[in-house]
Coordinates of C-alpha atoms in Angstrom, one line a residue:
M11 CA -48.1 -80.8 -162.4
R12 CA -50.5 -80.1 -165.1
N13 CA -53.3 -77.7 -163.5
T14 CA -56.8 -78.8 -162.6
L15 CA -58.5 -76.3 -164.4
V16 CA -56.3 -76.7 -167.9
R17 CA -56.8 -80.7 -167.6
R18 CA -60.5 -80.3 -167.2
T19 CA -60.6 -77.8 -169.6
V20 CA -59.0 -79.7 -171.9
L21 CA -60.7 -83.1 -171.4
T22 CA -64.0 -81.4 -171.7
A23 CA -62.7 -79.3 -175.0
S24 CA -61.1 -82.5 -177.0
A25 CA -64.8 -84.4 -176.1
V26 CA -66.9 -81.7 -177.6
S27 CA -64.2 -81.1 -180.5
L28 CA -64.3 -84.9 -181.7
A29 CA -67.9 -85.2 -181.2
L30 CA -67.5 -81.9 -183.1
L31 CA -65.4 -83.0 -186.3
A32 CA -68.2 -86.7 -186.5
T33 CA -70.9 -84.3 -186.5
A34 CA -72.7 -86.4 -183.3
C35 CA -74.9 -85.0 -181.3
G36 CA -77.7 -86.1 -178.4
S37 CA -78.4 -85.1 -174.6
D38 CA -78.1 -87.2 -171.4
K39 CA -80.4 -89.0 -170.3
K40 CA -79.7 -91.1 -167.6
D41 CA -76.9 -89.6 -164.4
D42 CA -79.2 -89.5 -161.6
T43 CA -76.3 -87.9 -159.1
K44 CA -77.4 -86.7 -155.7
A45 CA -75.2 -84.3 -153.0
D46 CA -75.2 -85.0 -149.1
A47 CA -76.0 -80.9 -148.8
K48 CA -79.2 -79.6 -146.6
P49 CA -79.3 -75.7 -146.9
S50 CA -81.5 -73.6 -145.5
G51 CA -81.8 -70.0 -146.1
A52 CA -85.0 -70.5 -149.0
S53 CA -88.1 -68.8 -148.9
S54 CA -91.0 -70.8 -147.3
S55 CA -93.8 -70.3 -150.1
A56 CA -96.4 -73.1 -149.8
P57 CA -96.5 -73.6 -153.4
A58 CA -93.0 -74.7 -153.4
A59 CA -93.5 -76.6 -149.9
A60 CA -95.9 -78.9 -151.7
A61 CA -93.9 -79.4 -155.0
K62 CA -92.9 -82.6 -157.2
G63 CA -90.0 -83.5 -158.9
K64 CA -89.7 -84.4 -161.9
T65 CA -87.7 -87.4 -162.8
D66 CA -84.5 -87.6 -165.1
A67 CA -86.1 -88.1 -168.3
E68 CA -88.3 -85.0 -167.8
L69 CA -86.0 -83.0 -167.9
S70 CA -84.3 -84.9 -170.6
A71 CA -87.2 -83.7 -171.9
L72 CA -86.8 -79.7 -171.0
L73 CA -82.9 -80.0 -172.4
L74 CA -82.1 -77.4 -175.0
T75 CA -82.1 -79.5 -177.7
K76 CA -78.9 -79.4 -181.5
D77 CA -82.8 -78.0 -182.9
E78 CA -83.3 -75.3 -180.6
L79 CA -79.6 -74.4 -180.4
T80 CA -78.8 -74.0 -184.3
D81 CA -75.5 -72.0 -183.8
H82 CA -74.2 -75.0 -181.3
L83 CA -73.8 -78.6 -181.0
V84 CA -75.1 -80.1 -178.8
V85 CA -73.2 -83.5 -176.4
A86 CA -73.7 -85.5 -173.3
V87 CA -71.9 -85.3 -170.4
P88 CA -70.2 -88.1 -170.2
K89 CA -70.7 -90.3 -166.4
D90 CA -66.7 -90.1 -166.3
E91 CA -66.9 -86.1 -166.5
V92 CA -69.5 -86.4 -163.9
A93 CA -67.8 -88.5 -161.9
I94 CA -65.0 -86.1 -161.8
G95 CA -68.0 -83.1 -160.4
E96 CA -69.3 -85.7 -157.8
A97 CA -66.2 -85.9 -156.0
A98 CA -64.1 -82.3 -156.3
K99 CA -63.5 -80.7 -153.4
G100 CA -62.9 -76.9 -151.8
D101 CA -60.8 -76.5 -148.6
K102 CA -63.8 -74.2 -146.9
A103 CA -67.3 -76.5 -145.6
E104 CA -69.0 -73.6 -147.1
C105 CA -67.7 -73.1 -150.3
R106 CA -68.5 -76.5 -151.2
P107 CA -72.3 -75.1 -153.0
V108 CA -70.2 -73.9 -155.0
V109 CA -67.8 -76.8 -156.0
R110 CA -70.9 -77.8 -156.7
T111 CA -71.6 -75.8 -159.8
Q112 CA -68.4 -76.1 -162.1
G113 CA -68.3 -79.9 -162.4
T114 CA -72.4 -80.3 -163.2
A115 CA -73.2 -82.0 -160.3
T116 CA -76.4 -81.3 -158.0
V117 CA -76.6 -79.3 -154.8
G118 CA -78.7 -80.3 -152.4
T119 CA -81.1 -84.0 -152.8
A120 CA -82.5 -83.5 -156.3
A121 CA -84.9 -85.7 -157.6
G122 CA -84.2 -85.5 -161.0
V123 CA -81.1 -84.8 -162.9
A124 CA -80.8 -84.4 -166.9
R125 CA -76.9 -82.6 -168.7
M126 CA -75.8 -81.4 -171.6
K127 CA -72.9 -79.2 -173.0
A128 CA -72.9 -77.1 -175.8
V129 CA -70.1 -75.1 -178.0
A130 CA -70.2 -72.6 -181.0
K131 CA -70.3 -74.9 -184.1
P132 CA -68.2 -73.9 -187.8
K133 CA -71.2 -72.1 -190.8
A134 CA -73.4 -74.0 -192.6
G135 CA -71.8 -74.8 -195.7
A136 CA -67.8 -74.6 -194.4
N137 CA -65.9 -78.0 -196.0
P138 CA -64.5 -80.5 -194.4
E139 CA -60.8 -78.6 -194.1
D140 CA -62.9 -75.6 -192.1
T141 CA -64.7 -78.0 -189.7
A142 CA -62.0 -79.5 -189.0
A143 CA -60.2 -76.3 -187.9
A144 CA -63.6 -74.9 -186.5
G145 CA -63.5 -78.5 -184.3
F146 CA -60.1 -77.3 -183.0
K147 CA -60.6 -74.4 -182.2
A148 CA -62.8 -75.7 -179.5
L149 CA -59.7 -76.0 -177.4
A150 CA -59.3 -72.7 -176.9
G151 CA -63.0 -71.4 -177.2
T152 CA -66.0 -71.5 -175.0
R153 CA -68.2 -74.5 -174.3
T154 CA -71.2 -74.7 -171.8
S155 CA -72.8 -77.6 -169.8
V156 CA -76.2 -77.4 -168.0
T157 CA -77.5 -79.4 -165.5
L158 CA -81.0 -79.1 -164.8
A159 CA -81.9 -81.0 -161.2
S160 CA -85.4 -81.2 -159.4
Y161 CA -86.5 -81.2 -156.1
E162 CA -88.9 -81.7 -154.1
G163 CA -91.0 -79.5 -151.5
K164 CA -88.8 -76.5 -151.4
G165 CA -84.9 -78.0 -152.0
A166 CA -85.0 -76.5 -154.9
E167 CA -85.0 -72.7 -153.2
E168 CA -82.6 -74.2 -150.4
A169 CA -80.0 -75.1 -152.5
F170 CA -80.0 -71.7 -154.8
A171 CA -79.8 -70.1 -151.6
A172 CA -76.8 -72.2 -150.4
V173 CA -75.3 -71.3 -154.0
K174 CA -75.8 -67.5 -153.0
S175 CA -74.2 -67.8 -149.3
A176 CA -71.7 -70.1 -150.7
A177 CA -70.6 -67.4 -153.2
T178 CA -70.8 -64.8 -150.4
A179 CA -69.4 -66.7 -147.9
C180 CA -66.1 -67.9 -150.4
A181 CA -65.6 -64.2 -152.3
G182 CA -62.1 -63.9 -151.4
G183 CA -61.3 -67.5 -152.8
F184 CA -60.4 -71.1 -152.0
T185 CA -58.8 -74.6 -153.2
L186 CA -60.4 -76.3 -155.5
T187 CA -59.0 -80.0 -155.2
M188 CA -60.5 -82.0 -158.6
E189 CA -58.9 -85.2 -159.7
G190 CA -56.3 -85.1 -157.1
E191 CA -54.8 -81.6 -158.3
D192 CA -55.2 -78.3 -156.1
T193 CA -55.9 -75.4 -158.1
K194 CA -55.8 -71.9 -156.2
I195 CA -59.9 -69.3 -157.3
D196 CA -58.4 -66.4 -157.0
K197 CA -62.1 -64.8 -156.4
V198 CA -65.7 -65.8 -156.7
V199 CA -67.2 -62.7 -158.0
S200 CA -71.4 -63.0 -157.8
S201 CA -73.8 -60.4 -159.4
A202 CA -77.2 -60.5 -160.6
A203 CA -78.8 -62.2 -162.9
T204 CA -82.4 -62.2 -164.9
G205 CA -84.6 -65.2 -165.0
G206 CA -86.9 -68.0 -163.5
D207 CA -87.8 -66.6 -159.5
E208 CA -84.7 -66.5 -158.9
A209 CA -81.1 -66.1 -160.4
I210 CA -77.4 -65.4 -159.7
A211 CA -74.2 -65.2 -162.0
L212 CA -71.1 -66.4 -161.0
T213 CA -67.3 -65.6 -162.4
L214 CA -64.1 -67.2 -161.0
E215 CA -60.9 -66.8 -161.2
A216 CA -57.3 -68.1 -161.2
A217 CA -54.5 -67.4 -163.1
V218 CA -52.4 -71.1 -164.2
E219 CA -49.3 -70.3 -165.2
G220 CA -49.9 -67.7 -164.8
N221 CA -52.5 -67.0 -167.0
K222 CA -56.1 -65.6 -166.3
V223 CA -59.0 -68.2 -166.5
T224 CA -62.1 -67.9 -165.5
T225 CA -65.1 -69.7 -165.8
E226 CA -68.8 -68.1 -165.7
T227 CA -71.7 -70.1 -164.3
V228 CA -75.4 -68.6 -164.1
I229 CA -78.2 -70.3 -161.7
V230 CA -81.9 -70.1 -162.6
R231 CA -84.6 -71.4 -160.3
K232 CA -87.6 -72.0 -162.1
G233 CA -90.1 -73.2 -159.8
N234 CA -88.7 -76.4 -158.5
V235 CA -85.9 -76.9 -161.2
L236 CA -82.4 -75.4 -160.6
A237 CA -80.5 -75.2 -164.2
T238 CA -77.0 -74.5 -164.1
H239 CA -75.0 -73.3 -166.8
T240 CA -71.6 -73.0 -166.6
A241 CA -69.5 -72.0 -169.6
S242 CA -65.3 -72.3 -169.5
A243 CA -63.0 -71.8 -172.2
L244 CA -58.7 -72.2 -171.0
G245 CA -58.2 -68.9 -170.7
V246 CA -61.7 -66.1 -170.1
A247 CA -64.7 -67.6 -170.7
E248 CA -67.9 -65.6 -172.7
K249 CA -70.3 -65.2 -170.2
P250 CA -73.7 -67.6 -171.7
T251 CA -75.7 -65.4 -172.4
A252 CA -78.0 -66.6 -174.9
I253 CA -78.0 -70.5 -173.9
V254 CA -79.0 -69.8 -170.3
A255 CA -82.0 -67.1 -172.2
A256 CA -83.0 -70.0 -174.9
Q257 CA -82.6 -73.1 -171.7
V258 CA -85.2 -70.9 -169.0
K259 CA -87.5 -70.1 -171.6
K260 CA -87.9 -73.4 -172.4
L261 CA -88.7 -74.7 -169.1
G262 CA -91.7 -72.0 -169.2

């Protein structure tokens, strides 16, 4: 049976690689997705309580573009890929917020959502053969998805608190079910991150056919917007440091 994490990564990489070969680019404008979780434990600041959520269109305008990430190809997240993330489950209810961060789904009830993903592209001036090789190389490289979700009131604070609590509760691991296949996540390592009003970094580790596989996720809250950056690869993913910094800067 093909492992869930490998299959998802290959599908994502293939889509980006094909786009790279065709030099396509764009950003996601739709896919309004909402979760059913109502997390608790957020702070109680008055400004957040009065916050009005941004629409899909407003968030799309805040996503990084190919002009702002010139060394990456920026493409939309396909609707079927969003659906796979929405349907993903964990064997422990307390791990649901962490599961949501792995599939471009939202945590809590979002008022608006926008998504994109990025992969490093060949250097300028590369010949067609080099461009094709770089496209196939992307299959084994790190790809980063960015999900911006906006919330009414204190929803963003609550969603962030839910992820933080879930990371602690699920540090010892859990079983992820995606597309009907189970993957044992050995551990969830959380660490401090910088940017926005509050931020956290998560590393999920698993063993696939004896090989270490990781995803690196950084969740940043800026006002009533939650920005989730998830980097994945066929093996050990690189941290999405540059993309996180650029995206947070654009959020203002």
